[in-house]
PDB file of C-alpha atoms in Angstrom:
ATOM      1  CA  ILE A   1     120.326  94.910  92.737  1.00 69.00           C
ATOM      2  CA  GLU A   2     122.527  92.973  95.599  1.00 70.00           C
ATOM      3  CA  LEU A   3     121.727  95.401  98.876  1.00 75.00           C
ATOM      4  CA  PRO A   4     123.190  93.301 101.705  1.00 74.00           C
ATOM      5  CA  GLY A   5     121.907  94.385 105.167  1.00 77.00           C
ATOM      6  CA  LEU A   6     118.786  96.111 103.648  1.00 81.00           C
ATOM      7  CA  ASP A   7     115.078  94.373 104.350  1.00 88.00           C
ATOM      8  CA  ILE A   8     113.447  95.363 101.996  1.00 91.00           C
ATOM      9  CA  HIS A   9     109.804  95.357 102.632  1.00 92.00           C
ATOM     10  CA  SER A  10     108.536  97.408  98.941  1.00 95.00           C
ATOM     11  CA  VAL A  11     109.384  97.851  95.977  1.00 95.00           C
ATOM     12  CA  LEU A  12     108.385 100.466  93.248  1.00 97.00           C
ATOM     13  CA  ALA A  13     110.041 101.155  89.449  1.00 94.00           C
ATOM     14  CA  GLY A  14     109.788 104.984  88.790  1.00 90.00           C
ATOM     15  CA  LYS A  15     110.670 106.773  85.448  1.00 89.00           C
ATOM     16  CA  GLY A  16     114.225 107.382  84.279  1.00 89.00           C
ATOM     17  CA  GLY A  17     115.563 103.843  85.681  1.00 91.00           C
ATOM     18  CA  LYS A  18     115.396 105.034  89.327  1.00 94.00           C
ATOM     19  CA  VAL A  19     113.872 102.035  91.743  1.00 95.00           C
ATOM     20  CA  PHE A  20     112.171 102.989  94.931  1.00 97.00           C
ATOM     21  CA  LEU A  21     113.022 100.559  97.928  1.00 96.00           C
ATOM     22  CA  GLY A  22     111.164 100.225 101.189  1.00 96.00           C
ATOM     23  CA  THR A  23     112.435  98.987 104.312  1.00 94.00           C
ATOM     24  CA  GLY A  24     111.501  98.942 108.299  1.00 91.00           C
ATOM     25  CA  SER A  25     112.278 102.697 108.373  1.00 96.00           C
ATOM     26  CA  ALA A  26     113.422 104.246 105.206  1.00 97.00           C
ATOM     27  CA  LEU A  27     112.815 104.872 101.815  1.00 97.00           C
ATOM     28  CA  TYR A  28     115.896 104.363  99.363  1.00 96.00           C
ATOM     29  CA  LEU A  29     116.293 105.407  95.785  1.00 96.00           C
ATOM     30  CA  TYR A  30     118.696 103.491  93.296  1.00 94.00           C
ATOM     31  CA  VAL A  31     119.326 104.508  90.480  1.00 93.00           C
ATOM     32  CA  ASP A  32     122.748 104.166  88.075  1.00 91.00           C
ATOM     33  CA  ARG A  33     123.788 101.838  90.606  1.00 87.00           C
ATOM     34  CA  HIS A  34     124.385 104.000  92.932  1.00 91.00           C
ATOM     35  CA  LEU A  35     121.812 103.690  96.677  1.00 92.00           C
ATOM     36  CA  ALA A  36     121.177 106.767  98.355  1.00 94.00           C
ATOM     37  CA  LEU A  37     118.653 107.190 101.365  1.00 95.00           C
ATOM     38  CA  LEU A  38     115.586 109.338 100.369  1.00 97.00           C
ATOM     39  CA  ALA A  39     113.553 109.716 103.303  1.00 98.00           C
ATOM     40  CA  GLY A  40     113.642 108.397 107.013  1.00 97.00           C
ATOM     41  CA  HIS A  41     116.563 106.413 109.176  1.00 95.00           C
ATOM     42  CA  SER A  42     118.519 103.491 108.138  1.00 90.00           C
ATOM     43  CA  SER A  43     117.795 102.083 111.829  1.00 90.00           C
ATOM     44  CA  GLU A  44     115.440 104.223 113.422  1.00 95.00           C
ATOM     45  CA  THR A  45     111.737 104.061 113.417  1.00 96.00           C
ATOM     46  CA  GLY A  46     109.663 106.412 114.545  1.00 97.00           C
ATOM     47  CA  PHE A  47     106.635 108.591 113.624  1.00 98.00           C
ATOM     48  CA  GLU A  48     107.740 111.917 112.328  1.00 98.00           C
ATOM     49  CA  ASP A  49     107.491 114.392 109.095  1.00 98.00           C
ATOM     50  CA  GLY A  50     110.401 116.099 107.661  1.00 98.00           C
ATOM     51  CA  GLN A  51     113.011 116.466 105.390  1.00 98.00           C
ATOM     52  CA  GLY A  52     115.137 113.541 104.526  1.00 97.00           C
ATOM     53  CA  ASP A  53     116.960 111.911 107.716  1.00 97.00           C
ATOM     54  CA  GLU A  54     114.612 113.585 109.846  1.00 98.00           C
ATOM     55  CA  ALA A  55     111.530 112.157 109.043  1.00 98.00           C
ATOM     56  CA  ARG A  56     110.955 108.805 110.624  1.00 98.00           C
ATOM     57  CA  PHE A  57     108.905 105.698 109.628  1.00 98.00           C
ATOM     58  CA  ASP A  58     107.749 102.051 111.016  1.00 97.00           C
ATOM     59  CA  GLY A  59     107.081  99.717 108.386  1.00 96.00           C
ATOM     60  CA  ILE A  60     107.007 100.539 105.015  1.00 97.00           C
ATOM     61  CA  TYR A  61     105.105  98.019 103.214  1.00 96.00           C
ATOM     62  CA  GLY A  62     103.359  99.898 100.143  1.00 97.00           C
ATOM     63  CA  LEU A  63     104.362 102.192  97.719  1.00 98.00           C
ATOM     64  CA  ALA A  64     102.980 104.342  94.558  1.00 98.00           C
ATOM     65  CA  MET A  65     103.785 106.740  92.821  1.00 97.00           C
ATOM     66  CA  GLU A  66     101.931 109.878  92.153  1.00 96.00           C
ATOM     67  CA  ARG A  67     101.801 112.216  88.847  1.00 93.00           C
ATOM     68  CA  GLY A  68     104.102 114.692  90.268  1.00 91.00           C
ATOM     69  CA  GLY A  69     106.427 112.676  91.023  1.00 94.00           C
ATOM     70  CA  SER A  70     105.920 111.909  95.050  1.00 97.00           C
ATOM     71  CA  VAL A  71     106.145 108.905  96.410  1.00 98.00           C
ATOM     72  CA  LEU A  72     103.132 107.572  98.521  1.00 98.00           C
ATOM     73  CA  VAL A  73     104.029 105.186 101.370  1.00 98.00           C
ATOM     74  CA  SER A  74     101.898 102.804 103.667  1.00 98.00           C
ATOM     75  CA  ASP A  75     103.321 103.205 106.876  1.00 98.00           C
ATOM     76  CA  PHE A  76     102.385  99.741 108.295  1.00 97.00           C
ATOM     77  CA  SER A  77     102.629 100.294 111.880  1.00 97.00           C
ATOM     78  CA  ASN A  78     102.770 104.285 111.873  1.00 98.00           C
ATOM     79  CA  ASN A  79      98.748 103.396 110.682  1.00 98.00           C
ATOM     80  CA  SER A  80      98.921 105.729 108.067  1.00 98.00           C
ATOM     81  CA  VAL A  81      99.868 106.727 104.359  1.00 98.00           C
ATOM     82  CA  ARG A  82     102.771 109.118 103.916  1.00 98.00           C
ATOM     83  CA  ARG A  83     103.871 111.518 101.192  1.00 98.00           C
ATOM     84  CA  VAL A  84     107.768 111.845 100.242  1.00 98.00           C
ATOM     85  CA  SER A  85     108.793 114.632  97.840  1.00 98.00           C
ATOM     86  CA  PRO A  86     111.143 113.956  95.266  1.00 96.00           C
ATOM     87  CA  HIS A  87     113.302 115.659  97.449  1.00 96.00           C
ATOM     88  CA  GLY A  88     112.671 113.430 100.576  1.00 97.00           C
ATOM     89  CA  GLN A  89     110.229 115.875 102.455  1.00 98.00           C
ATOM     90  CA  VAL A  90     107.868 113.665 104.232  1.00 98.00           C
ATOM     91  CA  THR A  91     104.328 114.779 105.395  1.00 98.00           C
ATOM     92  CA  THR A  92     101.217 112.899 106.549  1.00 98.00           C
ATOM     93  CA  VAL A  93      98.260 112.733 104.421  1.00 98.00           C
ATOM     94  CA  ALA A  94      96.124 110.576 106.940  1.00 98.00           C
ATOM     95  CA  GLY A  95      96.489 108.811 109.552  1.00 98.00           C
ATOM     96  CA  ASN A  96      98.399 110.133 112.677  1.00 96.00           C
ATOM     97  CA  GLY A  97     100.528 107.011 113.790  1.00 96.00           C
ATOM     98  CA  GLU A  98      97.007 105.584 116.137  1.00 96.00           C
ATOM     99  CA  GLU A  99      95.611 102.331 115.079  1.00 97.00           C
ATOM    100  CA  GLY A 100      91.691 101.994 115.011  1.00 97.00           C
ATOM    101  CA  PHE A 101      88.922 102.549 112.398  1.00 98.00           C
ATOM    102  CA  ALA A 102      87.641 106.268 110.985  1.00 98.00           C
ATOM    103  CA  ASP A 103      86.985 107.639 108.095  1.00 98.00           C
ATOM    104  CA  GLY A 104      87.900 111.253 108.467  1.00 98.00           C
ATOM    105  CA  VAL A 105      90.076 113.926 107.130  1.00 98.00           C
ATOM    106  CA  GLY A 106      94.244 113.989 107.593  1.00 97.00           C
ATOM    107  CA  ASP A 107      94.556 112.939 111.612  1.00 97.00           C
ATOM    108  CA  ALA A 108      90.898 112.005 112.278  1.00 98.00           C
ATOM    109  CA  ALA A 109      91.277 109.128 110.327  1.00 98.00           C
ATOM    110  CA  ARG A 110      92.414 106.087 111.636  1.00 98.00           C
ATOM    111  CA  PHE A 111      93.885 102.910 109.974  1.00 98.00           C
ATOM    112  CA  ASN A 112      94.869  99.462 111.519  1.00 98.00           C
ATOM    113  CA  CYS A 113      98.383  98.518 109.375  1.00 98.00           C
ATOM    114  CA  PRO A 114      97.844  99.098 105.824  1.00 98.00           C
ATOM    115  CA  GLU A 115      99.970  96.725 103.479  1.00 97.00           C
ATOM    116  CA  ASP A 116      99.673  98.379  99.994  1.00 98.00           C
ATOM    117  CA  ILE A 117      98.827 101.299  98.086  1.00 98.00           C
ATOM    118  CA  GLU A 118      97.852 102.662  94.696  1.00 98.00           C
ATOM    119  CA  VAL A 119      96.890 105.581  92.652  1.00 97.00           C
ATOM    120  CA  ASP A 120      94.482 106.183  89.658  1.00 97.00           C
ATOM    121  CA  SER A 121      94.716 108.642  86.837  1.00 95.00           C
ATOM    122  CA  GLN A 122      92.592 111.044  88.596  1.00 95.00           C
ATOM    123  CA  GLY A 123      95.051 110.961  91.407  1.00 96.00           C
ATOM    124  CA  LEU A 124      92.779 109.072  93.838  1.00 98.00           C
ATOM    125  CA  ILE A 125      94.555 106.894  96.443  1.00 98.00           C
ATOM    126  CA  TYR A 126      93.855 103.573  97.341  1.00 98.00           C
ATOM    127  CA  VAL A 127      94.561 101.821 100.657  1.00 98.00           C
ATOM    128  CA  ALA A 128      94.418  98.035 101.552  1.00 98.00           C
ATOM    129  CA  ASP A 129      94.074  98.961 105.619  1.00 98.00           C
ATOM    130  CA  THR A 130      94.663  94.859 105.759  1.00 98.00           C
ATOM    131  CA  TRP A 131      93.668  94.905 109.917  1.00 98.00           C
ATOM    132  CA  ASN A 132      90.179  96.561 109.495  1.00 98.00           C
ATOM    133  CA  HIS A 133      89.207  94.165 106.301  1.00 98.00           C
ATOM    134  CA  CYS A 134      88.533  96.611 104.169  1.00 98.00           C
ATOM    135  CA  ILE A 135      89.616  98.882 100.772  1.00 98.00           C
ATOM    136  CA  ARG A 136      89.620 102.671 101.902  1.00 98.00           C
ATOM    137  CA  MET A 137      89.849 105.749  98.985  1.00 98.00           C
ATOM    138  CA  VAL A 138      91.867 108.591 100.020  1.00 98.00           C
ATOM    139  CA  GLN A 139      91.159 111.901  98.652  1.00 97.00           C
ATOM    140  CA  PRO A 140      95.151 113.395  97.927  1.00 95.00           C
ATOM    141  CA  ALA A 141      94.388 117.279  97.947  1.00 93.00           C
ATOM    142  CA  ASP A 142      93.152 117.069 101.722  1.00 96.00           C
ATOM    143  CA  GLY A 143      93.491 113.090 103.352  1.00 97.00           C
ATOM    144  CA  THR A 144      89.800 112.660 103.410  1.00 98.00           C
ATOM    145  CA  VAL A 145      89.217 108.504 103.935  1.00 98.00           C
ATOM    146  CA  SER A 146      86.361 106.898 103.068  1.00 98.00           C
ATOM    147  CA  THR A 147      85.683 103.312 103.028  1.00 98.00           C
ATOM    148  CA  LEU A 148      85.647 101.926  99.784  1.00 97.00           C
ATOM    149  CA  CYS A 149      84.503  98.648 100.018  1.00 97.00           C
ATOM    150  CA  GLY A 150      84.129  95.997 103.110  1.00 96.00           C
ATOM    151  CA  LYS A 151      82.978  96.912 106.972  1.00 94.00           C
ATOM    152  CA  GLY A 152      86.135  98.124 109.181  1.00 91.00           C
ATOM    153  CA  GLU A 153      87.586  95.541 111.685  1.00 91.00           C
ATOM    154  CA  GLU A 154      84.742  92.907 110.475  1.00 95.00           C
ATOM    155  CA  ALA A 155      86.496  90.043 108.322  1.00 97.00           C
ATOM    156  CA  GLY A 156      84.632  87.821 106.000  1.00 97.00           C
ATOM    157  CA  CYS A 157      84.493  86.470 102.596  1.00 96.00           C
ATOM    158  CA  ALA A 158      81.543  87.991 100.440  1.00 97.00           C
ATOM    159  CA  ASN A 159      81.239  89.332  96.992  1.00 96.00           C
ATOM    160  CA  GLY A 160      78.313  91.586  96.532  1.00 95.00           C
ATOM    161  CA  PRO A 161      77.795  95.973  96.860  1.00 96.00           C
ATOM    162  CA  ALA A 162      80.671  97.814  98.447  1.00 94.00           C
ATOM    163  CA  ALA A 163      78.708  97.607 101.371  1.00 92.00           C
ATOM    164  CA  GLU A 164      77.627  94.334 101.769  1.00 96.00           C
ATOM    165  CA  ALA A 165      81.530  92.966 100.265  1.00 96.00           C
ATOM    166  CA  ARG A 166      83.822  90.926 102.914  1.00 98.00           C
ATOM    167  CA  PHE A 167      87.682  90.450 103.426  1.00 98.00           C
ATOM    168  CA  ARG A 168      89.716  89.235 105.297  1.00 98.00           C
ATOM    169  CA  GLU A 169      93.238  90.889 105.406  1.00 98.00           C
ATOM    170  CA  PRO A 170      93.462  92.464 102.262  1.00 98.00           C
ATOM    171  CA  CYS A 171      97.233  92.323 101.709  1.00 97.00           C
ATOM    172  CA  GLY A 172      98.115  93.457  98.035  1.00 97.00           C
ATOM    173  CA  LEU A 173      96.270  95.965  95.182  1.00 98.00           C
ATOM    174  CA  ALA A 174      96.636  96.387  91.773  1.00 97.00           C
ATOM    175  CA  LEU A 175      94.861  98.521  89.051  1.00 97.00           C
ATOM    176  CA  ASP A 176      94.395  96.653  85.819  1.00 96.00           C
ATOM    177  CA  MET A 177      93.944  98.658  82.459  1.00 95.00           C
ATOM    178  CA  ASN A 178      90.701  99.623  82.966  1.00 95.00           C
ATOM    179  CA  GLU A 179      91.462 101.476  86.459  1.00 94.00           C
ATOM    180  CA  ASP A 180      89.238  98.375  88.098  1.00 96.00           C
ATOM    181  CA  LEU A 181      91.183  97.814  91.660  1.00 97.00           C
ATOM    182  CA  ILE A 182      92.396  93.887  92.064  1.00 97.00           C
ATOM    183  CA  VAL A 183      92.478  92.837  95.693  1.00 98.00           C
ATOM    184  CA  ALA A 184      94.877  89.949  97.119  1.00 98.00           C
ATOM    185  CA  ASP A 185      92.847  89.174  99.886  1.00 98.00           C
ATOM    186  CA  CYS A 186      95.634  87.271 102.035  1.00 97.00           C
ATOM    187  CA  GLY A 187      93.093  86.061 104.118  1.00 97.00           C
ATOM    188  CA  ASN A 188      90.755  84.153 102.027  1.00 97.00           C
ATOM    189  CA  HIS A 189      93.099  83.052  99.819  1.00 97.00           C
ATOM    190  CA  SER A 190      91.919  84.667  97.081  1.00 97.00           C
ATOM    191  CA  VAL A 191      91.939  87.219  94.503  1.00 97.00           C
ATOM    192  CA  ARG A 192      89.220  89.991  94.337  1.00 97.00           C
TER     193      ARG A 192
END
């Protein structure tokens, strides 16, 4: 796939040969050698829910697929988790565009530059909250955010129970075959 002029931050393989591509400001769908804008704007950033090119993003760094076919987006500079339906409707799941650290429901939650996102078989959403140095968990139905492991805003490198573990700039997530979460702990140059 050659995509001159697109600054691609993330990629996600979907069913039926679909490939989703996230840039700084848009989510594209590539299928059968055709590239189409699914949501966002090719060059204009912002924070706006809406249909297709009415929506705005500011740094799509992570993508994950939900069972129903929607794509979850970690919107880096908007400090939020967004959902894009198969038809391009964008809604915000959690966060409100402001950086910070707070557990809570929907727009009461705060993130600080989330880089990656994963979804398990139960639909739970995991977020690498990079500059808060922790891993967050989001309930898909109502956007309730809780801290899974690490302590928000406190960097370090420590193994142990969830509340005692410390990360430094976690930036990548993956689920293994047992649905254990694998974390690329970038600031500690390690895999956890």
